[in-house]
Protein backbone atom coordinates (compact mmCIF):
# COMPACT_ATOMS: atom_id res chain seq x y z
CA UNK A 1 0.00 0.00 0.00
CA UNK A 2 1.48 3.33 -1.09
CA UNK A 3 0.51 6.33 1.02
CA UNK A 4 -0.33 9.48 -0.89
CA UNK A 5 -1.69 12.69 0.66
CA UNK A 6 -3.16 12.55 4.17
CA UNK A 7 -4.50 9.10 4.85
CA UNK A 8 -5.43 8.35 1.26
CA UNK A 9 -3.51 5.43 -0.17
CA UNK A 10 -3.22 3.43 -3.35
CA UNK A 11 -3.14 -0.34 -3.20
CA UNK A 12 -0.59 -1.39 -5.83
CA UNK A 13 -0.67 -4.96 -7.10
CA UNK A 14 2.79 -6.02 -8.38
CA UNK A 15 3.14 -7.11 -12.01
CA UNK A 16 5.41 -9.98 -10.98
CA UNK A 17 6.52 -11.86 -7.90
CA UNK A 18 9.90 -13.60 -7.90
CA UNK A 19 10.09 -13.18 -11.69
CA UNK A 20 6.65 -14.76 -12.32
CA UNK A 21 3.95 -12.58 -13.90
CA UNK A 22 0.89 -11.87 -11.76
CA UNK A 23 -2.04 -12.87 -13.98
CA UNK A 24 -4.70 -13.73 -11.38
CA UNK A 25 -5.60 -11.85 -8.23
CA UNK A 26 -7.39 -14.34 -6.03
CA UNK A 27 -8.97 -15.55 -2.87
CA UNK A 28 -8.60 -18.32 -0.32
CA UNK A 29 -11.55 -20.59 0.43
CA UNK A 30 -12.10 -20.75 4.20
CA UNK A 31 -14.83 -23.39 4.36
CA UNK A 32 -16.41 -25.69 1.80
CA UNK A 33 -19.48 -26.03 4.05
CA UNK A 34 -20.35 -22.34 4.39
CA UNK A 35 -18.85 -20.99 1.19
CA UNK A 36 -16.87 -18.44 3.21
CA UNK A 37 -13.73 -17.16 1.56
CA UNK A 38 -10.98 -14.64 2.27
CA UNK A 39 -10.23 -11.52 0.28
CA UNK A 40 -6.64 -10.69 -0.66
CA UNK A 41 -6.15 -9.13 2.80
CA UNK A 42 -6.97 -12.39 4.60
CA UNK A 43 -10.33 -11.17 5.92
CA UNK A 44 -13.37 -13.47 5.80
CA UNK A 45 -16.00 -12.59 3.20
CA UNK A 46 -19.44 -14.14 3.62
CA UNK A 47 -22.11 -12.17 1.74
CA UNK A 48 -24.89 -14.44 3.03
CA UNK A 49 -24.11 -13.15 6.54
CA UNK A 50 -23.19 -9.57 5.61
CA UNK A 51 -19.42 -9.94 6.09
CA UNK A 52 -17.66 -7.95 3.38
CA UNK A 53 -14.09 -8.47 4.57
CA UNK A 54 -13.68 -4.94 5.93
CA UNK A 55 -11.02 -4.17 8.51
CA UNK A 56 -10.01 -0.76 9.88
CA UNK A 57 -6.57 -1.20 8.32
CA UNK A 58 -8.25 -0.89 4.89
CA UNK A 59 -9.84 2.49 5.66
CA UNK A 60 -7.21 4.60 3.89
CA UNK A 61 -7.32 2.79 0.54
CA UNK A 62 -8.98 5.08 -2.01
CA UNK A 63 -7.60 3.62 -5.24
CA UNK A 64 -6.13 0.44 -6.68
CA UNK A 65 -3.38 0.01 -9.24
CA UNK A 66 -3.82 -3.27 -11.15
CA UNK A 67 -0.99 -4.08 -13.59
CA UNK A 68 -1.56 -4.95 -17.26
CA UNK A 69 -0.33 -8.51 -16.58
CA UNK A 70 -3.59 -9.37 -14.75
CA UNK A 71 -6.20 -11.31 -16.75
CA UNK A 72 -8.49 -12.55 -13.95
CA UNK A 73 -9.91 -10.88 -10.86
CA UNK A 74 -11.18 -13.71 -8.70
CA UNK A 75 -14.10 -13.99 -6.31
CA UNK A 76 -14.24 -11.43 -3.45
CA UNK A 77 -10.74 -10.22 -4.29
CA UNK A 78 -11.18 -6.56 -3.34
CA UNK A 79 -14.20 -7.00 -1.06
CA UNK A 80 -14.38 -4.74 1.96
CA UNK A 81 -12.60 -1.71 0.51
CA UNK A 82 -15.35 0.58 1.83
CA UNK A 83 -13.45 3.80 1.05
CA UNK A 84 -12.48 2.93 -2.52
CA UNK A 85 -13.69 5.72 -4.87
CA UNK A 86 -12.98 4.58 -8.41
CA UNK A 87 -11.39 1.68 -10.27
CA UNK A 88 -9.85 1.42 -13.71
CA UNK A 89 -9.53 -2.25 -14.56
CA UNK A 90 -6.73 -2.80 -17.11
CA UNK A 91 -7.69 -3.83 -20.63
CA UNK A 92 -6.16 -7.33 -20.39
CA UNK A 93 -8.59 -8.48 -17.67
CA UNK A 94 -10.92 -11.04 -19.24
CA UNK A 95 -12.84 -12.27 -16.19
CA UNK A 96 -14.44 -10.41 -13.30
CA UNK A 97 -15.75 -12.97 -10.81
CA UNK A 98 -18.47 -12.94 -8.15
CA UNK A 99 -18.29 -10.29 -5.45
CA UNK A 100 -14.94 -9.01 -6.75
CA UNK A 101 -15.71 -5.61 -5.24
CA UNK A 102 -18.41 -6.61 -2.72
CA UNK A 103 -19.05 -3.99 -0.05
CA UNK A 104 -17.06 -1.18 -1.68
CA UNK A 105 -19.71 1.26 -0.47
CA UNK A 106 -18.11 4.49 -1.71
CA UNK A 107 -17.13 3.18 -5.14
CA UNK A 108 -18.65 5.62 -7.64
CA UNK A 109 -17.03 4.97 -11.04
CA UNK A 110 -15.65 1.87 -12.76
CA UNK A 111 -13.87 1.60 -16.08
CA UNK A 112 -14.29 -1.94 -17.39
CA UNK A 113 -11.59 -3.51 -19.60
CA UNK A 114 -11.57 -3.81 -23.38
CA UNK A 115 -11.02 -7.59 -23.27
CA UNK A 116 -13.70 -8.34 -20.64
CA UNK A 117 -15.46 -11.53 -21.75
CA UNK A 118 -16.91 -12.88 -18.48
CA UNK A 119 -18.73 -10.67 -15.99
CA UNK A 120 -20.64 -11.89 -12.95
CA UNK A 121 -23.67 -9.73 -12.19
CA UNK A 122 -22.85 -9.79 -8.47
CA UNK A 123 -19.29 -8.49 -8.94
CA UNK A 124 -20.33 -5.13 -7.46
CA UNK A 125 -22.85 -6.25 -4.81
CA UNK A 126 -22.99 -3.79 -1.95
CA UNK A 127 -21.50 -0.96 -4.03
CA UNK A 128 -24.42 1.34 -3.22
CA UNK A 129 -22.75 4.56 -4.47
CA UNK A 130 -21.79 3.14 -7.88
CA UNK A 131 -23.26 5.41 -10.55
CA UNK A 132 -21.00 5.36 -13.59
CA UNK A 133 -19.67 2.53 -15.76
CA UNK A 134 -17.55 2.86 -18.86
CA UNK A 135 -16.02 0.33 -21.24
CA UNK A 136 -13.87 0.53 -24.33
CA UNK A 137 -15.80 0.54 -27.60
CA UNK A 138 -13.33 -2.17 -28.66
CA UNK A 139 -14.91 -4.64 -26.23
CA UNK A 140 -16.51 -7.43 -28.28
CA UNK A 141 -18.85 -8.81 -25.59
CA UNK A 142 -20.35 -5.84 -23.74
CA UNK A 143 -21.43 -2.24 -24.09
CA UNK A 144 -22.66 0.46 -21.71
CA UNK A 145 -26.01 2.25 -21.96
CA UNK A 146 -26.84 5.46 -20.06
CA UNK A 147 -23.45 5.22 -18.24
CA UNK A 148 -24.96 2.72 -15.80
CA UNK A 149 -26.18 -0.41 -17.61
CA UNK A 150 -23.97 -3.22 -18.88
CA UNK A 151 -25.49 -5.00 -21.88
CA UNK A 152 -24.34 -7.89 -24.03
CA UNK A 153 -23.46 -6.54 -27.47
CA UNK A 154 -25.03 -9.28 -29.56
CA UNK A 155 -28.28 -10.04 -27.71
CA UNK A 156 -28.64 -6.66 -25.94
CA UNK A 157 -29.37 -8.52 -22.71
CA UNK A 158 -29.14 -6.52 -19.52
CA UNK A 159 -26.32 -7.95 -17.37
CA UNK A 160 -25.88 -5.32 -14.66
CA UNK A 161 -27.25 -1.95 -13.48
CA UNK A 162 -25.42 0.30 -11.05
CA UNK A 163 -27.01 0.71 -7.61
CA UNK A 164 -26.40 4.46 -7.33
CA UNK A 165 -28.39 5.51 -10.39
CA UNK A 166 -31.83 6.76 -9.30
CA UNK A 167 -33.58 7.15 -12.65
CA UNK A 168 -33.20 4.72 -15.55
CA UNK A 169 -34.36 4.60 -19.12
CA UNK A 170 -34.30 1.01 -20.32
CA UNK A 171 -33.35 0.85 -24.00
CA UNK A 172 -35.62 -1.11 -26.35
PDB file of C-alpha atoms in Angstrom:
ATOM      1  CA  UNK A   1       0.000   0.000   0.000  1.00  0.00           C
ATOM      2  CA  UNK A   2       1.479   3.327  -1.089  1.00  0.00           C
ATOM      3  CA  UNK A   3       0.514   6.327   1.022  1.00  0.00           C
ATOM      4  CA  UNK A   4      -0.328   9.484  -0.887  1.00  0.00           C
ATOM      5  CA  UNK A   5      -1.692  12.689   0.658  1.00  0.00           C
ATOM      6  CA  UNK A   6      -3.163  12.550   4.170  1.00  0.00           C
ATOM      7  CA  UNK A   7      -4.497   9.102   4.849  1.00  0.00           C
ATOM      8  CA  UNK A   8      -5.435   8.350   1.260  1.00  0.00           C
ATOM      9  CA  UNK A   9      -3.514   5.432  -0.166  1.00  0.00           C
ATOM     10  CA  UNK A  10      -3.217   3.428  -3.353  1.00  0.00           C
ATOM     11  CA  UNK A  11      -3.142  -0.341  -3.198  1.00  0.00           C
ATOM     12  CA  UNK A  12      -0.591  -1.393  -5.835  1.00  0.00           C
ATOM     13  CA  UNK A  13      -0.670  -4.961  -7.104  1.00  0.00           C
ATOM     14  CA  UNK A  14       2.788  -6.016  -8.380  1.00  0.00           C
ATOM     15  CA  UNK A  15       3.140  -7.107 -12.011  1.00  0.00           C
ATOM     16  CA  UNK A  16       5.410  -9.980 -10.984  1.00  0.00           C
ATOM     17  CA  UNK A  17       6.517 -11.865  -7.900  1.00  0.00           C
ATOM     18  CA  UNK A  18       9.896 -13.604  -7.903  1.00  0.00           C
ATOM     19  CA  UNK A  19      10.089 -13.178 -11.687  1.00  0.00           C
ATOM     20  CA  UNK A  20       6.654 -14.757 -12.318  1.00  0.00           C
ATOM     21  CA  UNK A  21       3.951 -12.581 -13.897  1.00  0.00           C
ATOM     22  CA  UNK A  22       0.893 -11.874 -11.763  1.00  0.00           C
ATOM     23  CA  UNK A  23      -2.044 -12.866 -13.982  1.00  0.00           C
ATOM     24  CA  UNK A  24      -4.702 -13.731 -11.378  1.00  0.00           C
ATOM     25  CA  UNK A  25      -5.599 -11.850  -8.230  1.00  0.00           C
ATOM     26  CA  UNK A  26      -7.391 -14.336  -6.033  1.00  0.00           C
ATOM     27  CA  UNK A  27      -8.972 -15.551  -2.867  1.00  0.00           C
ATOM     28  CA  UNK A  28      -8.604 -18.323  -0.319  1.00  0.00           C
ATOM     29  CA  UNK A  29     -11.546 -20.586   0.433  1.00  0.00           C
ATOM     30  CA  UNK A  30     -12.097 -20.755   4.196  1.00  0.00           C
ATOM     31  CA  UNK A  31     -14.830 -23.392   4.356  1.00  0.00           C
ATOM     32  CA  UNK A  32     -16.414 -25.686   1.800  1.00  0.00           C
ATOM     33  CA  UNK A  33     -19.481 -26.029   4.049  1.00  0.00           C
ATOM     34  CA  UNK A  34     -20.352 -22.335   4.389  1.00  0.00           C
ATOM     35  CA  UNK A  35     -18.855 -20.986   1.188  1.00  0.00           C
ATOM     36  CA  UNK A  36     -16.868 -18.437   3.208  1.00  0.00           C
ATOM     37  CA  UNK A  37     -13.727 -17.157   1.558  1.00  0.00           C
ATOM     38  CA  UNK A  38     -10.979 -14.636   2.275  1.00  0.00           C
ATOM     39  CA  UNK A  39     -10.232 -11.519   0.282  1.00  0.00           C
ATOM     40  CA  UNK A  40      -6.636 -10.695  -0.656  1.00  0.00           C
ATOM     41  CA  UNK A  41      -6.150  -9.126   2.795  1.00  0.00           C
ATOM     42  CA  UNK A  42      -6.966 -12.392   4.601  1.00  0.00           C
ATOM     43  CA  UNK A  43     -10.330 -11.175   5.918  1.00  0.00           C
ATOM     44  CA  UNK A  44     -13.372 -13.466   5.797  1.00  0.00           C
ATOM     45  CA  UNK A  45     -16.003 -12.591   3.199  1.00  0.00           C
ATOM     46  CA  UNK A  46     -19.438 -14.144   3.615  1.00  0.00           C
ATOM     47  CA  UNK A  47     -22.109 -12.174   1.744  1.00  0.00           C
ATOM     48  CA  UNK A  48     -24.891 -14.437   3.032  1.00  0.00           C
ATOM     49  CA  UNK A  49     -24.113 -13.154   6.535  1.00  0.00           C
ATOM     50  CA  UNK A  50     -23.194  -9.573   5.606  1.00  0.00           C
ATOM     51  CA  UNK A  51     -19.418  -9.939   6.093  1.00  0.00           C
ATOM     52  CA  UNK A  52     -17.661  -7.947   3.375  1.00  0.00           C
ATOM     53  CA  UNK A  53     -14.092  -8.469   4.571  1.00  0.00           C
ATOM     54  CA  UNK A  54     -13.681  -4.942   5.929  1.00  0.00           C
ATOM     55  CA  UNK A  55     -11.022  -4.168   8.514  1.00  0.00           C
ATOM     56  CA  UNK A  56     -10.007  -0.760   9.884  1.00  0.00           C
ATOM     57  CA  UNK A  57      -6.574  -1.199   8.324  1.00  0.00           C
ATOM     58  CA  UNK A  58      -8.249  -0.886   4.889  1.00  0.00           C
ATOM     59  CA  UNK A  59      -9.844   2.489   5.661  1.00  0.00           C
ATOM     60  CA  UNK A  60      -7.215   4.604   3.893  1.00  0.00           C
ATOM     61  CA  UNK A  61      -7.324   2.794   0.543  1.00  0.00           C
ATOM     62  CA  UNK A  62      -8.981   5.083  -2.009  1.00  0.00           C
ATOM     63  CA  UNK A  63      -7.601   3.624  -5.238  1.00  0.00           C
ATOM     64  CA  UNK A  64      -6.133   0.445  -6.682  1.00  0.00           C
ATOM     65  CA  UNK A  65      -3.383   0.006  -9.238  1.00  0.00           C
ATOM     66  CA  UNK A  66      -3.815  -3.267 -11.147  1.00  0.00           C
ATOM     67  CA  UNK A  67      -0.992  -4.082 -13.595  1.00  0.00           C
ATOM     68  CA  UNK A  68      -1.563  -4.949 -17.259  1.00  0.00           C
ATOM     69  CA  UNK A  69      -0.332  -8.510 -16.585  1.00  0.00           C
ATOM     70  CA  UNK A  70      -3.592  -9.367 -14.745  1.00  0.00           C
ATOM     71  CA  UNK A  71      -6.197 -11.306 -16.754  1.00  0.00           C
ATOM     72  CA  UNK A  72      -8.493 -12.552 -13.953  1.00  0.00           C
ATOM     73  CA  UNK A  73      -9.912 -10.878 -10.857  1.00  0.00           C
ATOM     74  CA  UNK A  74     -11.178 -13.714  -8.701  1.00  0.00           C
ATOM     75  CA  UNK A  75     -14.099 -13.986  -6.310  1.00  0.00           C
ATOM     76  CA  UNK A  76     -14.236 -11.430  -3.454  1.00  0.00           C
ATOM     77  CA  UNK A  77     -10.744 -10.223  -4.294  1.00  0.00           C
ATOM     78  CA  UNK A  78     -11.179  -6.556  -3.340  1.00  0.00           C
ATOM     79  CA  UNK A  79     -14.200  -6.999  -1.059  1.00  0.00           C
ATOM     80  CA  UNK A  80     -14.381  -4.737   1.958  1.00  0.00           C
ATOM     81  CA  UNK A  81     -12.598  -1.706   0.509  1.00  0.00           C
ATOM     82  CA  UNK A  82     -15.347   0.576   1.831  1.00  0.00           C
ATOM     83  CA  UNK A  83     -13.450   3.798   1.049  1.00  0.00           C
ATOM     84  CA  UNK A  84     -12.480   2.931  -2.523  1.00  0.00           C
ATOM     85  CA  UNK A  85     -13.695   5.722  -4.865  1.00  0.00           C
ATOM     86  CA  UNK A  86     -12.981   4.583  -8.408  1.00  0.00           C
ATOM     87  CA  UNK A  87     -11.393   1.685 -10.266  1.00  0.00           C
ATOM     88  CA  UNK A  88      -9.846   1.424 -13.705  1.00  0.00           C
ATOM     89  CA  UNK A  89      -9.533  -2.250 -14.559  1.00  0.00           C
ATOM     90  CA  UNK A  90      -6.731  -2.799 -17.109  1.00  0.00           C
ATOM     91  CA  UNK A  91      -7.694  -3.827 -20.630  1.00  0.00           C
ATOM     92  CA  UNK A  92      -6.160  -7.330 -20.390  1.00  0.00           C
ATOM     93  CA  UNK A  93      -8.586  -8.477 -17.673  1.00  0.00           C
ATOM     94  CA  UNK A  94     -10.923 -11.041 -19.242  1.00  0.00           C
ATOM     95  CA  UNK A  95     -12.842 -12.270 -16.186  1.00  0.00           C
ATOM     96  CA  UNK A  96     -14.442 -10.406 -13.297  1.00  0.00           C
ATOM     97  CA  UNK A  97     -15.753 -12.972 -10.807  1.00  0.00           C
ATOM     98  CA  UNK A  98     -18.475 -12.941  -8.147  1.00  0.00           C
ATOM     99  CA  UNK A  99     -18.287 -10.292  -5.449  1.00  0.00           C
ATOM    100  CA  UNK A 100     -14.942  -9.014  -6.750  1.00  0.00           C
ATOM    101  CA  UNK A 101     -15.713  -5.606  -5.236  1.00  0.00           C
ATOM    102  CA  UNK A 102     -18.415  -6.611  -2.721  1.00  0.00           C
ATOM    103  CA  UNK A 103     -19.052  -3.987  -0.054  1.00  0.00           C
ATOM    104  CA  UNK A 104     -17.057  -1.175  -1.684  1.00  0.00           C
ATOM    105  CA  UNK A 105     -19.713   1.259  -0.467  1.00  0.00           C
ATOM    106  CA  UNK A 106     -18.109   4.486  -1.711  1.00  0.00           C
ATOM    107  CA  UNK A 107     -17.129   3.181  -5.140  1.00  0.00           C
ATOM    108  CA  UNK A 108     -18.650   5.624  -7.644  1.00  0.00           C
ATOM    109  CA  UNK A 109     -17.030   4.966 -11.036  1.00  0.00           C
ATOM    110  CA  UNK A 110     -15.652   1.871 -12.761  1.00  0.00           C
ATOM    111  CA  UNK A 111     -13.865   1.601 -16.083  1.00  0.00           C
ATOM    112  CA  UNK A 112     -14.294  -1.941 -17.391  1.00  0.00           C
ATOM    113  CA  UNK A 113     -11.592  -3.513 -19.596  1.00  0.00           C
ATOM    114  CA  UNK A 114     -11.565  -3.815 -23.384  1.00  0.00           C
ATOM    115  CA  UNK A 115     -11.016  -7.591 -23.265  1.00  0.00           C
ATOM    116  CA  UNK A 116     -13.699  -8.342 -20.642  1.00  0.00           C
ATOM    117  CA  UNK A 117     -15.459 -11.533 -21.747  1.00  0.00           C
ATOM    118  CA  UNK A 118     -16.907 -12.882 -18.476  1.00  0.00           C
ATOM    119  CA  UNK A 119     -18.726 -10.668 -15.987  1.00  0.00           C
ATOM    120  CA  UNK A 120     -20.640 -11.894 -12.948  1.00  0.00           C
ATOM    121  CA  UNK A 121     -23.666  -9.726 -12.192  1.00  0.00           C
ATOM    122  CA  UNK A 122     -22.851  -9.791  -8.465  1.00  0.00           C
ATOM    123  CA  UNK A 123     -19.287  -8.486  -8.937  1.00  0.00           C
ATOM    124  CA  UNK A 124     -20.325  -5.129  -7.457  1.00  0.00           C
ATOM    125  CA  UNK A 125     -22.847  -6.251  -4.807  1.00  0.00           C
ATOM    126  CA  UNK A 126     -22.993  -3.787  -1.952  1.00  0.00           C
ATOM    127  CA  UNK A 127     -21.504  -0.964  -4.033  1.00  0.00           C
ATOM    128  CA  UNK A 128     -24.415   1.341  -3.222  1.00  0.00           C
ATOM    129  CA  UNK A 129     -22.752   4.561  -4.473  1.00  0.00           C
ATOM    130  CA  UNK A 130     -21.795   3.135  -7.880  1.00  0.00           C
ATOM    131  CA  UNK A 131     -23.257   5.406 -10.553  1.00  0.00           C
ATOM    132  CA  UNK A 132     -20.998   5.356 -13.594  1.00  0.00           C
ATOM    133  CA  UNK A 133     -19.669   2.534 -15.755  1.00  0.00           C
ATOM    134  CA  UNK A 134     -17.549   2.864 -18.859  1.00  0.00           C
ATOM    135  CA  UNK A 135     -16.018   0.334 -21.239  1.00  0.00           C
ATOM    136  CA  UNK A 136     -13.866   0.530 -24.333  1.00  0.00           C
ATOM    137  CA  UNK A 137     -15.803   0.545 -27.600  1.00  0.00           C
ATOM    138  CA  UNK A 138     -13.331  -2.173 -28.663  1.00  0.00           C
ATOM    139  CA  UNK A 139     -14.913  -4.638 -26.232  1.00  0.00           C
ATOM    140  CA  UNK A 140     -16.514  -7.434 -28.285  1.00  0.00           C
ATOM    141  CA  UNK A 141     -18.847  -8.812 -25.593  1.00  0.00           C
ATOM    142  CA  UNK A 142     -20.355  -5.838 -23.743  1.00  0.00           C
ATOM    143  CA  UNK A 143     -21.430  -2.240 -24.087  1.00  0.00           C
ATOM    144  CA  UNK A 144     -22.664   0.458 -21.710  1.00  0.00           C
ATOM    145  CA  UNK A 145     -26.011   2.249 -21.960  1.00  0.00           C
ATOM    146  CA  UNK A 146     -26.841   5.464 -20.062  1.00  0.00           C
ATOM    147  CA  UNK A 147     -23.455   5.219 -18.243  1.00  0.00           C
ATOM    148  CA  UNK A 148     -24.962   2.725 -15.804  1.00  0.00           C
ATOM    149  CA  UNK A 149     -26.184  -0.409 -17.613  1.00  0.00           C
ATOM    150  CA  UNK A 150     -23.971  -3.224 -18.880  1.00  0.00           C
ATOM    151  CA  UNK A 151     -25.488  -5.001 -21.885  1.00  0.00           C
ATOM    152  CA  UNK A 152     -24.337  -7.889 -24.033  1.00  0.00           C
ATOM    153  CA  UNK A 153     -23.463  -6.535 -27.468  1.00  0.00           C
ATOM    154  CA  UNK A 154     -25.027  -9.277 -29.564  1.00  0.00           C
ATOM    155  CA  UNK A 155     -28.278 -10.037 -27.714  1.00  0.00           C
ATOM    156  CA  UNK A 156     -28.635  -6.660 -25.945  1.00  0.00           C
ATOM    157  CA  UNK A 157     -29.365  -8.524 -22.709  1.00  0.00           C
ATOM    158  CA  UNK A 158     -29.136  -6.521 -19.520  1.00  0.00           C
ATOM    159  CA  UNK A 159     -26.324  -7.947 -17.371  1.00  0.00           C
ATOM    160  CA  UNK A 160     -25.881  -5.318 -14.655  1.00  0.00           C
ATOM    161  CA  UNK A 161     -27.247  -1.953 -13.485  1.00  0.00           C
ATOM    162  CA  UNK A 162     -25.420   0.297 -11.047  1.00  0.00           C
ATOM    163  CA  UNK A 163     -27.009   0.714  -7.607  1.00  0.00           C
ATOM    164  CA  UNK A 164     -26.396   4.459  -7.329  1.00  0.00           C
ATOM    165  CA  UNK A 165     -28.388   5.510 -10.387  1.00  0.00           C
ATOM    166  CA  UNK A 166     -31.831   6.758  -9.302  1.00  0.00           C
ATOM    167  CA  UNK A 167     -33.579   7.150 -12.654  1.00  0.00           C
ATOM    168  CA  UNK A 168     -33.202   4.723 -15.550  1.00  0.00           C
ATOM    169  CA  UNK A 169     -34.357   4.601 -19.124  1.00  0.00           C
ATOM    170  CA  UNK A 170     -34.299   1.007 -20.321  1.00  0.00           C
ATOM    171  CA  UNK A 171     -33.347   0.848 -24.004  1.00  0.00           C
ATOM    172  CA  UNK A 172     -35.623  -1.107 -26.347  1.00  0.00           C
TER     173      UNK A 172
END
